[in-house]
mmCIF file of C-alpha atoms and ligand atoms in Angstrom:
data_model
loop_
_atom_site.group_PDB
_atom_site.id
_atom_site.type_symbol
_atom_site.label_atom_id
_atom_site.label_comp_id
_atom_site.label_asym_id
_atom_site.label_seq_id
_atom_site.Cartn_x
_atom_site.Cartn_y
_atom_site.Cartn_z
ATOM 1 C CA MET B 110 3.582 13.863 -32.920
ATOM 2 C CA ALA B 111 -0.038 12.054 -33.120
ATOM 3 C CA ALA B 112 -2.762 13.667 -34.488
ATOM 4 C CA THR B 113 -5.434 16.056 -32.543
ATOM 5 C CA GLN B 114 -7.354 13.729 -29.966
ATOM 6 C CA LYS B 115 -11.420 14.116 -29.132
ATOM 7 C CA LEU B 116 -11.343 13.445 -25.198
ATOM 8 C CA SER B 117 -15.080 13.329 -25.165
ATOM 9 C CA GLY B 118 -15.992 15.881 -28.209
ATOM 10 C CA CYS B 119 -13.537 18.373 -26.777
ATOM 11 C CA ARG B 120 -10.902 19.008 -29.430
ATOM 12 C CA LEU B 121 -7.878 18.839 -28.205
ATOM 13 C CA PRO B 122 -4.112 20.283 -29.168
ATOM 14 C CA PRO B 123 -1.561 17.894 -30.380
ATOM 15 C CA LEU B 124 -0.822 14.725 -27.725
ATOM 16 C CA PRO B 125 2.284 12.886 -28.306
ATOM 17 C CA THR B 126 1.463 8.915 -28.320
ATOM 18 C CA ILE B 127 2.060 7.009 -24.729
ATOM 19 C CA GLY B 128 4.981 5.865 -26.488
ATOM 20 C CA GLU B 129 6.254 8.966 -27.693
ATOM 21 C CA ILE B 130 5.596 10.419 -24.199
ATOM 22 C CA ILE B 131 7.795 6.526 -23.003
ATOM 23 C CA LYS B 132 10.626 7.812 -25.340
ATOM 24 C CA LEU B 133 10.559 12.214 -24.990
ATOM 25 C CA TYR B 134 10.878 11.441 -20.887
ATOM 26 C CA ASN B 135 12.847 8.827 -20.766
ATOM 27 C CA LEU B 136 10.466 6.849 -19.074
ATOM 28 C CA LYS B 137 12.385 3.103 -18.594
ATOM 29 C CA ALA B 138 10.086 1.112 -17.017
ATOM 30 C CA GLN B 139 10.892 -0.270 -12.831
ATOM 31 C CA LYS B 140 10.767 -4.171 -12.008
ATOM 32 C CA GLN B 141 10.646 -3.307 -8.125
ATOM 33 C CA LEU B 142 6.948 -0.590 -8.802
ATOM 34 C CA SER B 143 5.438 -3.171 -11.140
ATOM 35 C CA GLN B 144 5.936 -1.007 -14.124
ATOM 36 C CA ASN B 145 4.399 -2.629 -17.223
ATOM 37 C CA PHE B 146 2.558 -0.667 -19.624
ATOM 38 C CA LEU B 147 -0.668 -1.012 -21.761
ATOM 39 C CA LEU B 148 -0.089 1.312 -24.691
ATOM 40 C CA ASP B 149 -2.716 -0.057 -27.360
ATOM 41 C CA THR B 150 -5.774 1.766 -27.310
ATOM 42 C CA ARG B 151 -8.207 -0.549 -27.266
ATOM 43 C CA LEU B 152 -6.890 -2.745 -24.954
ATOM 44 C CA THR B 153 -7.495 0.888 -22.927
ATOM 45 C CA ASP B 154 -10.910 1.543 -23.781
ATOM 46 C CA LYS B 155 -12.136 -1.816 -23.437
ATOM 47 C CA ILE B 156 -10.605 -1.814 -19.230
ATOM 48 C CA VAL B 157 -13.028 1.176 -18.903
ATOM 49 C CA ARG B 158 -16.011 0.434 -20.502
ATOM 50 C CA GLN B 159 -15.743 -2.618 -17.786
ATOM 51 C CA ALA B 160 -16.039 0.187 -15.347
ATOM 52 C CA GLY B 161 -20.009 1.346 -17.182
ATOM 53 C CA ASN B 162 -21.278 4.947 -17.591
ATOM 54 C CA LEU B 163 -18.022 6.998 -16.926
ATOM 55 C CA ASN B 164 -19.997 10.452 -17.904
ATOM 56 C CA ASN B 165 -19.864 13.130 -15.122
ATOM 57 C CA ALA B 166 -18.282 10.566 -13.257
ATOM 58 C CA HIS B 167 -15.464 11.105 -10.379
ATOM 59 C CA VAL B 168 -13.296 8.812 -10.942
ATOM 60 C CA CYS B 169 -9.712 7.918 -8.512
ATOM 61 C CA GLU B 170 -7.069 6.013 -11.222
ATOM 62 C CA VAL B 171 -3.909 4.501 -9.104
ATOM 63 C CA GLY B 172 -1.051 4.344 -10.836
ATOM 64 C CA PRO B 173 -1.303 6.173 -14.616
ATOM 65 C CA GLY B 174 2.087 5.501 -15.467
ATOM 66 C CA PRO B 175 2.919 7.668 -18.825
ATOM 67 C CA GLY B 176 -1.572 7.988 -18.968
ATOM 68 C CA GLY B 177 -2.750 5.054 -21.689
ATOM 69 C CA LEU B 178 -6.057 4.305 -19.703
ATOM 70 C CA THR B 179 -5.957 8.138 -18.358
ATOM 71 C CA ARG B 180 -6.259 8.766 -21.599
ATOM 72 C CA SER B 181 -9.511 6.281 -21.554
ATOM 73 C CA ILE B 182 -11.155 7.620 -18.360
ATOM 74 C CA LEU B 183 -11.023 11.135 -20.184
ATOM 75 C CA LYS B 184 -12.455 9.881 -23.261
ATOM 76 C CA ALA B 185 -15.488 7.975 -21.209
ATOM 77 C CA GLY B 186 -16.611 11.594 -20.244
ATOM 78 C CA ALA B 187 -15.188 11.795 -15.864
ATOM 79 C CA ALA B 188 -15.353 14.987 -15.458
ATOM 80 C CA ASP B 189 -13.227 14.743 -12.196
ATOM 81 C CA LEU B 190 -10.400 12.642 -12.580
ATOM 82 C CA LEU B 191 -7.468 12.305 -9.564
ATOM 83 C CA VAL B 192 -4.511 10.581 -10.352
ATOM 84 C CA VAL B 193 -2.254 9.147 -7.796
ATOM 85 C CA GLU B 194 1.667 7.542 -9.056
ATOM 86 C CA LYS B 195 4.642 6.754 -6.927
ATOM 87 C CA ASP B 196 6.685 7.508 -9.213
ATOM 88 C CA MET B 197 8.408 11.178 -9.773
ATOM 89 C CA ARG B 198 9.181 10.401 -13.741
ATOM 90 C CA PHE B 199 6.003 10.365 -14.868
ATOM 91 C CA ILE B 200 4.605 13.474 -13.298
ATOM 92 C CA PRO B 201 5.410 15.961 -16.788
ATOM 93 C CA GLY B 202 3.602 13.922 -19.110
ATOM 94 C CA LEU B 203 0.757 13.504 -16.892
ATOM 95 C CA GLN B 204 0.543 16.991 -17.429
ATOM 96 C CA LEU B 205 0.288 17.280 -20.573
ATOM 97 C CA LEU B 206 -2.489 15.407 -20.697
ATOM 98 C CA SER B 207 -3.393 17.717 -17.579
ATOM 99 C CA GLU B 208 -3.457 21.082 -19.967
ATOM 100 C CA ALA B 209 -5.171 18.710 -22.966
ATOM 101 C CA ALA B 210 -8.600 18.329 -20.821
ATOM 102 C CA PRO B 211 -7.968 21.720 -18.382
ATOM 103 C CA GLY B 212 -9.989 21.475 -14.702
ATOM 104 C CA ARG B 213 -10.507 17.276 -15.629
ATOM 105 C CA ILE B 214 -7.304 16.141 -13.667
ATOM 106 C CA ARG B 215 -5.820 16.496 -10.523
ATOM 107 C CA ILE B 216 -2.560 14.989 -9.888
ATOM 108 C CA ALA B 217 -1.192 13.196 -7.006
ATOM 109 C CA GLN B 218 2.155 12.041 -5.775
ATOM 110 C CA GLY B 219 2.864 9.615 -3.476
ATOM 111 C CA ASP B 220 1.895 5.766 -2.364
ATOM 112 C CA ILE B 221 -1.129 4.864 -2.934
ATOM 113 C CA LEU B 222 -1.337 2.170 0.524
ATOM 114 C CA ALA B 223 -0.661 5.265 2.418
ATOM 115 C CA TYR B 224 -2.828 8.195 0.117
ATOM 116 C CA LYS B 225 -6.365 8.780 1.494
ATOM 117 C CA LEU B 226 -8.405 9.405 -1.228
ATOM 118 C CA GLU B 227 -11.041 10.441 0.343
ATOM 119 C CA ARG B 228 -8.462 13.833 1.683
ATOM 120 C CA ARG B 229 -10.219 14.747 -2.013
ATOM 121 C CA PHE B 230 -13.630 14.872 -0.602
ATOM 122 C CA PRO B 231 -13.719 18.303 0.898
ATOM 123 C CA ALA B 232 -16.380 18.121 3.061
ATOM 124 C CA ASN B 233 -18.709 20.592 1.697
ATOM 125 C CA ILE B 234 -18.892 18.524 -0.833
ATOM 126 C CA THR B 235 -19.693 15.393 0.705
ATOM 127 C CA LYS B 236 -22.846 17.136 2.226
ATOM 128 C CA THR B 237 -23.637 18.066 -0.841
ATOM 129 C CA TRP B 238 -24.046 14.672 -2.138
ATOM 130 C CA GLU B 239 -25.676 13.041 0.771
ATOM 131 C CA ASP B 240 -28.989 13.537 -0.748
ATOM 132 C CA ASP B 241 -28.020 12.152 -3.911
ATOM 133 C CA PRO B 242 -24.941 10.366 -3.848
ATOM 134 C CA PRO B 243 -22.245 10.801 -7.190
ATOM 135 C CA ASN B 244 -21.107 8.277 -9.339
ATOM 136 C CA LEU B 245 -17.462 6.917 -7.494
ATOM 137 C CA HIS B 246 -15.478 4.599 -9.741
ATOM 138 C CA ILE B 247 -11.434 3.196 -8.713
ATOM 139 C CA ILE B 248 -9.613 2.560 -11.942
ATOM 140 C CA GLY B 249 -6.043 0.870 -12.059
ATOM 141 C CA ASN B 250 -4.556 -1.452 -14.134
ATOM 142 C CA LEU B 251 -2.257 -2.293 -11.247
ATOM 143 C CA PRO B 252 1.037 -2.981 -9.590
ATOM 144 C CA PHE B 253 1.523 -6.458 -8.926
ATOM 145 C CA ASN B 254 2.767 -5.873 -5.713
ATOM 146 C CA VAL B 255 0.490 -3.452 -4.042
ATOM 147 C CA SER B 256 -2.179 -4.807 -5.855
ATOM 148 C CA THR B 257 -3.450 -8.019 -2.838
ATOM 149 C CA PRO B 258 -2.705 -5.784 0.256
ATOM 150 C CA LEU B 259 -4.923 -2.375 -1.437
ATOM 151 C CA ILE B 260 -7.645 -4.323 -2.653
ATOM 152 C CA ILE B 261 -7.921 -5.576 1.012
ATOM 153 C CA LYS B 262 -7.539 -2.180 2.769
ATOM 154 C CA TRP B 263 -10.265 -0.903 0.540
ATOM 155 C CA LEU B 264 -12.533 -3.430 1.048
ATOM 156 C CA GLU B 265 -12.402 -2.364 5.111
ATOM 157 C CA GLN B 266 -13.233 0.832 3.884
ATOM 158 C CA MET B 267 -16.195 -0.235 2.299
ATOM 159 C CA SER B 268 -17.317 -1.982 4.950
ATOM 160 C CA ASN B 269 -16.940 0.469 7.311
ATOM 161 C CA ARG B 270 -18.553 2.791 5.072
ATOM 162 C CA THR B 271 -15.260 5.314 5.707
ATOM 163 C CA GLY B 272 -13.073 7.425 2.994
ATOM 164 C CA ILE B 273 -14.129 7.296 -0.700
ATOM 165 C CA PHE B 274 -16.733 4.063 0.224
ATOM 166 C CA MET B 275 -18.642 6.150 2.515
ATOM 167 C CA PHE B 276 -21.984 6.405 -0.063
ATOM 168 C CA GLY B 277 -21.546 2.200 -0.169
ATOM 169 C CA ARG B 278 -21.309 2.691 -4.190
ATOM 170 C CA THR B 279 -17.920 2.668 -5.480
ATOM 171 C CA ARG B 280 -16.725 0.905 -8.123
ATOM 172 C CA LEU B 281 -13.180 -0.726 -9.168
ATOM 173 C CA THR B 282 -12.647 -1.846 -11.848
ATOM 174 C CA LEU B 283 -8.817 -2.886 -11.390
ATOM 175 C CA THR B 284 -6.380 -5.594 -13.066
ATOM 176 C CA PHE B 285 -4.132 -8.608 -10.808
ATOM 177 C CA GLN B 286 -2.089 -11.351 -11.890
ATOM 178 C CA LYS B 287 -4.098 -13.726 -13.554
ATOM 179 C CA GLU B 288 -4.238 -16.102 -10.413
ATOM 180 C CA ALA B 289 -4.987 -13.700 -8.069
ATOM 181 C CA ALA B 290 -8.144 -12.097 -10.343
ATOM 182 C CA GLU B 291 -8.565 -16.505 -10.195
ATOM 183 C CA ARG B 292 -8.574 -16.125 -5.996
ATOM 184 C CA LEU B 293 -11.143 -12.998 -6.065
ATOM 185 C CA THR B 294 -14.015 -14.918 -8.520
ATOM 186 C CA ALA B 295 -14.056 -18.570 -7.163
ATOM 187 C CA SER B 296 -17.306 -19.386 -6.321
ATOM 188 C CA THR B 297 -17.805 -21.936 -3.306
ATOM 189 C CA GLY B 298 -16.414 -25.266 -4.183
ATOM 190 C CA SER B 299 -13.669 -25.003 -6.301
ATOM 191 C CA ARG B 300 -10.171 -25.142 -6.050
ATOM 192 C CA GLN B 301 -9.098 -21.389 -6.999
ATOM 193 C CA ARG B 302 -10.918 -20.515 -3.703
ATOM 194 C CA SER B 303 -9.322 -18.230 -0.581
ATOM 195 C CA ARG B 304 -9.689 -16.141 1.740
ATOM 196 C CA LEU B 305 -9.550 -13.430 -0.881
ATOM 197 C CA SER B 306 -12.720 -14.493 -2.152
ATOM 198 C CA VAL B 307 -14.771 -15.113 0.647
ATOM 199 C CA MET B 308 -13.465 -11.236 1.748
ATOM 200 C CA ALA B 309 -14.170 -10.056 -1.697
ATOM 201 C CA GLN B 310 -17.357 -11.480 -1.949
ATOM 202 C CA TYR B 311 -19.283 -11.290 0.990
ATOM 203 C CA LEU B 312 -19.352 -7.270 0.837
ATOM 204 C CA THR B 313 -18.634 -7.115 -3.481
ATOM 205 C CA THR B 314 -20.566 -8.547 -6.432
ATOM 206 C CA VAL B 315 -17.369 -9.949 -8.567
ATOM 207 C CA LYS B 316 -17.012 -9.889 -12.028
ATOM 208 C CA SER B 317 -14.406 -11.341 -14.178
ATOM 209 C CA CYS B 318 -14.496 -9.439 -17.447
ATOM 210 C CA PHE B 319 -11.692 -10.718 -18.886
ATOM 211 C CA THR B 320 -8.157 -11.469 -19.849
ATOM 212 C CA ILE B 321 -4.927 -9.391 -20.970
ATOM 213 C CA PRO B 322 -2.196 -11.350 -22.181
ATOM 214 C CA GLY B 323 0.943 -10.160 -20.629
ATOM 215 C CA GLN B 324 2.383 -9.822 -24.437
ATOM 216 C CA ALA B 325 -0.078 -6.484 -24.655
ATOM 217 C CA PHE B 326 2.404 -5.365 -21.822
ATOM 218 C CA VAL B 327 5.747 -3.366 -22.420
ATOM 219 C CA PRO B 328 8.166 -4.600 -20.262
ATOM 220 C CA LYS B 329 6.262 -7.794 -21.067
ATOM 221 C CA PRO B 330 5.459 -9.620 -17.312
ATOM 222 C CA ASN B 331 6.322 -12.744 -16.591
ATOM 223 C CA VAL B 332 2.371 -13.857 -15.972
ATOM 224 C CA ASP B 333 -1.200 -12.877 -17.884
ATOM 225 C CA VAL B 334 -3.247 -10.340 -16.934
ATOM 226 C CA GLY B 335 -6.884 -10.593 -15.737
ATOM 227 C CA VAL B 336 -9.493 -7.494 -15.569
ATOM 228 C CA VAL B 337 -12.601 -7.845 -12.483
ATOM 229 C CA HIS B 338 -15.301 -5.431 -11.685
ATOM 230 C CA PHE B 339 -16.585 -4.891 -8.086
ATOM 231 C CA THR B 340 -19.677 -3.881 -7.179
ATOM 232 C CA PRO B 341 -20.354 -2.690 -3.142
ATOM 233 C CA LEU B 342 -23.743 -4.979 -2.053
ATOM 234 C CA ALA B 343 -26.330 -3.464 -0.669
ATOM 235 C CA GLN B 344 -25.914 -5.610 2.641
ATOM 236 C CA PRO B 345 -22.601 -7.418 3.498
ATOM 237 C CA GLN B 346 -23.293 -10.816 3.335
ATOM 238 C CA ILE B 347 -21.797 -11.034 6.952
ATOM 239 C CA GLN B 348 -22.968 -8.186 9.279
ATOM 240 C CA GLN B 349 -19.844 -8.645 11.742
ATOM 241 C CA PRO B 350 -16.622 -6.418 11.864
ATOM 242 C CA PHE B 351 -13.862 -6.808 8.951
ATOM 243 C CA LYS B 352 -11.523 -7.250 10.989
ATOM 244 C CA LEU B 353 -13.208 -10.440 12.719
ATOM 245 C CA VAL B 354 -14.317 -11.785 10.011
ATOM 246 C CA GLU B 355 -10.741 -12.087 8.616
ATOM 247 C CA LYS B 356 -9.852 -13.662 10.938
ATOM 248 C CA ILE B 357 -11.971 -16.267 10.941
ATOM 249 C CA VAL B 358 -11.544 -17.202 7.281
ATOM 250 C CA LYS B 359 -7.640 -16.635 7.796
ATOM 251 C CA ASN B 360 -7.385 -19.771 10.620
ATOM 252 C CA ALA B 361 -10.788 -21.476 8.408
ATOM 253 C CA PHE B 362 -8.517 -20.830 4.763
ATOM 254 C CA GLN B 363 -4.852 -21.926 6.513
ATOM 255 C CA PHE B 364 -5.696 -25.809 7.561
ATOM 256 C CA ARG B 365 -8.566 -26.763 4.266
ATOM 257 C CA ARG B 366 -6.299 -29.251 3.726
ATOM 258 C CA LYS B 367 -6.967 -30.418 7.190
ATOM 259 C CA HIS B 368 -9.737 -29.773 8.922
ATOM 260 C CA CYS B 369 -12.021 -26.304 8.348
ATOM 261 C CA ARG B 370 -13.182 -27.270 12.262
ATOM 262 C CA ARG B 371 -9.350 -27.439 13.769
ATOM 263 C CA GLY B 372 -8.632 -24.068 12.395
ATOM 264 C CA LEU B 373 -12.231 -22.226 13.378
ATOM 265 C CA GLY B 374 -10.396 -24.540 17.100
ATOM 266 C CA TYR B 375 -7.799 -21.699 17.084
ATOM 267 C CA PHE B 376 -9.323 -18.437 16.607
ATOM 268 C CA GLU B 377 -10.047 -16.753 19.747
ATOM 269 C CA HIS B 378 -12.778 -13.910 20.916
HETATM 270 C C1 SAM Q 1424 0.711 -2.102 -14.165
HETATM 271 S S1 SAM Q 1424 1.653 -0.286 -14.176
HETATM 272 C C2 SAM Q 1424 0.433 0.839 -15.280
HETATM 273 C C3 SAM Q 1424 0.655 1.733 -15.771
HETATM 274 C C4 SAM Q 1424 0.025 2.039 -16.753
HETATM 275 N N1 SAM Q 1424 -1.153 2.817 -15.787
HETATM 276 C C5 SAM Q 1424 -0.546 1.895 -17.519
HETATM 277 O O1 SAM Q 1424 -1.875 0.655 -17.687
HETATM 278 O O2 SAM Q 1424 -0.110 1.480 -18.997
HETATM 279 C C6 SAM Q 1424 1.539 0.115 -12.487
HETATM 280 C C7 SAM Q 1424 1.660 1.461 -12.759
HETATM 281 O O3 SAM Q 1424 1.355 1.793 -11.079
HETATM 282 C C8 SAM Q 1424 2.881 3.036 -10.082
HETATM 283 N N2 SAM Q 1424 3.139 2.750 -9.250
HETATM 284 C C9 SAM Q 1424 3.854 1.929 -8.583
HETATM 285 N N3 SAM Q 1424 3.413 1.526 -7.117
HETATM 286 C C10 SAM Q 1424 2.800 2.071 -6.897
HETATM 287 C C11 SAM Q 1424 2.219 2.891 -5.675
HETATM 288 N N4 SAM Q 1424 2.568 2.750 -4.440
HETATM 289 N N5 SAM Q 1424 1.330 3.813 -5.176
HETATM 290 C C12 SAM Q 1424 1.373 4.197 -6.670
HETATM 291 N N6 SAM Q 1424 1.254 3.945 -8.038
HETATM 292 C C13 SAM Q 1424 2.406 3.167 -7.733
HETATM 293 C C14 SAM Q 1424 3.955 2.650 -11.275
HETATM 294 O O4 SAM Q 1424 4.462 3.321 -11.022
HETATM 295 C C15 SAM Q 1424 3.333 2.722 -12.407
HETATM 296 O O5 SAM Q 1424 2.682 4.095 -13.099
#
């Protein structure tokens, strides 16, 4: 077992390392759930640093798996961490972590695409936050198979100021396949510029943080991974309903190798 670990100034009872957790619970990675684990704490700490100051923050982590990134989030000082994991097999390992950091972790088992994050903010709490909105973050080494629908879902909530985006300040620090990370951050005129670039950039400041080589993950995926940070803009660059913007942008990019105007011609009000 590993030596005693320090999470944000608290001495913890000895915790198994992530590698030991994987062995202890026989957690063989499942490809269909995009399970590629990060065991190197220097990398998980580096991802978490991209989020900024997490001291006393409220954080949601998507897909904690064996808990490597989870530990880094706790070390950074998050006061309240909700983890949403689809695979039941990881829950006992996460409970060990929860016992080591009492009162700081809530564990939810479910599919993040269907999960309503706002459920964790009861009305009596959000009322008290109206004058002084909290430091809210979403962090995740995302499963590749859900990363694009997930960011689109959250951008829509950001646009409508609903759910966890109700205060307009929730920041996101997420991993994507390197190609998707490049599309999200591509500027005007770039070959990588796509529907995803426009949708993300009209609502947020998108920053490409760093690339993690595939070899850093266990098992190794066929691609490298990009870490991307999103900060919501005070005002969206396009003041139109999200679905309308999405439709126009989709049509424009469908025909971009032909004529953009032709694409827009297909758009019906
Ligand atoms: C790339 S792994 C990351 C695991 C861990 N955070 C790490 O960095 O080592 C993705 C995690 O997301 C979980 N997952 C996959 N699909 C999910 C979904 N729809 N909702 C919630 N979790 C999901 C997987 O079970 C896995 O634990």
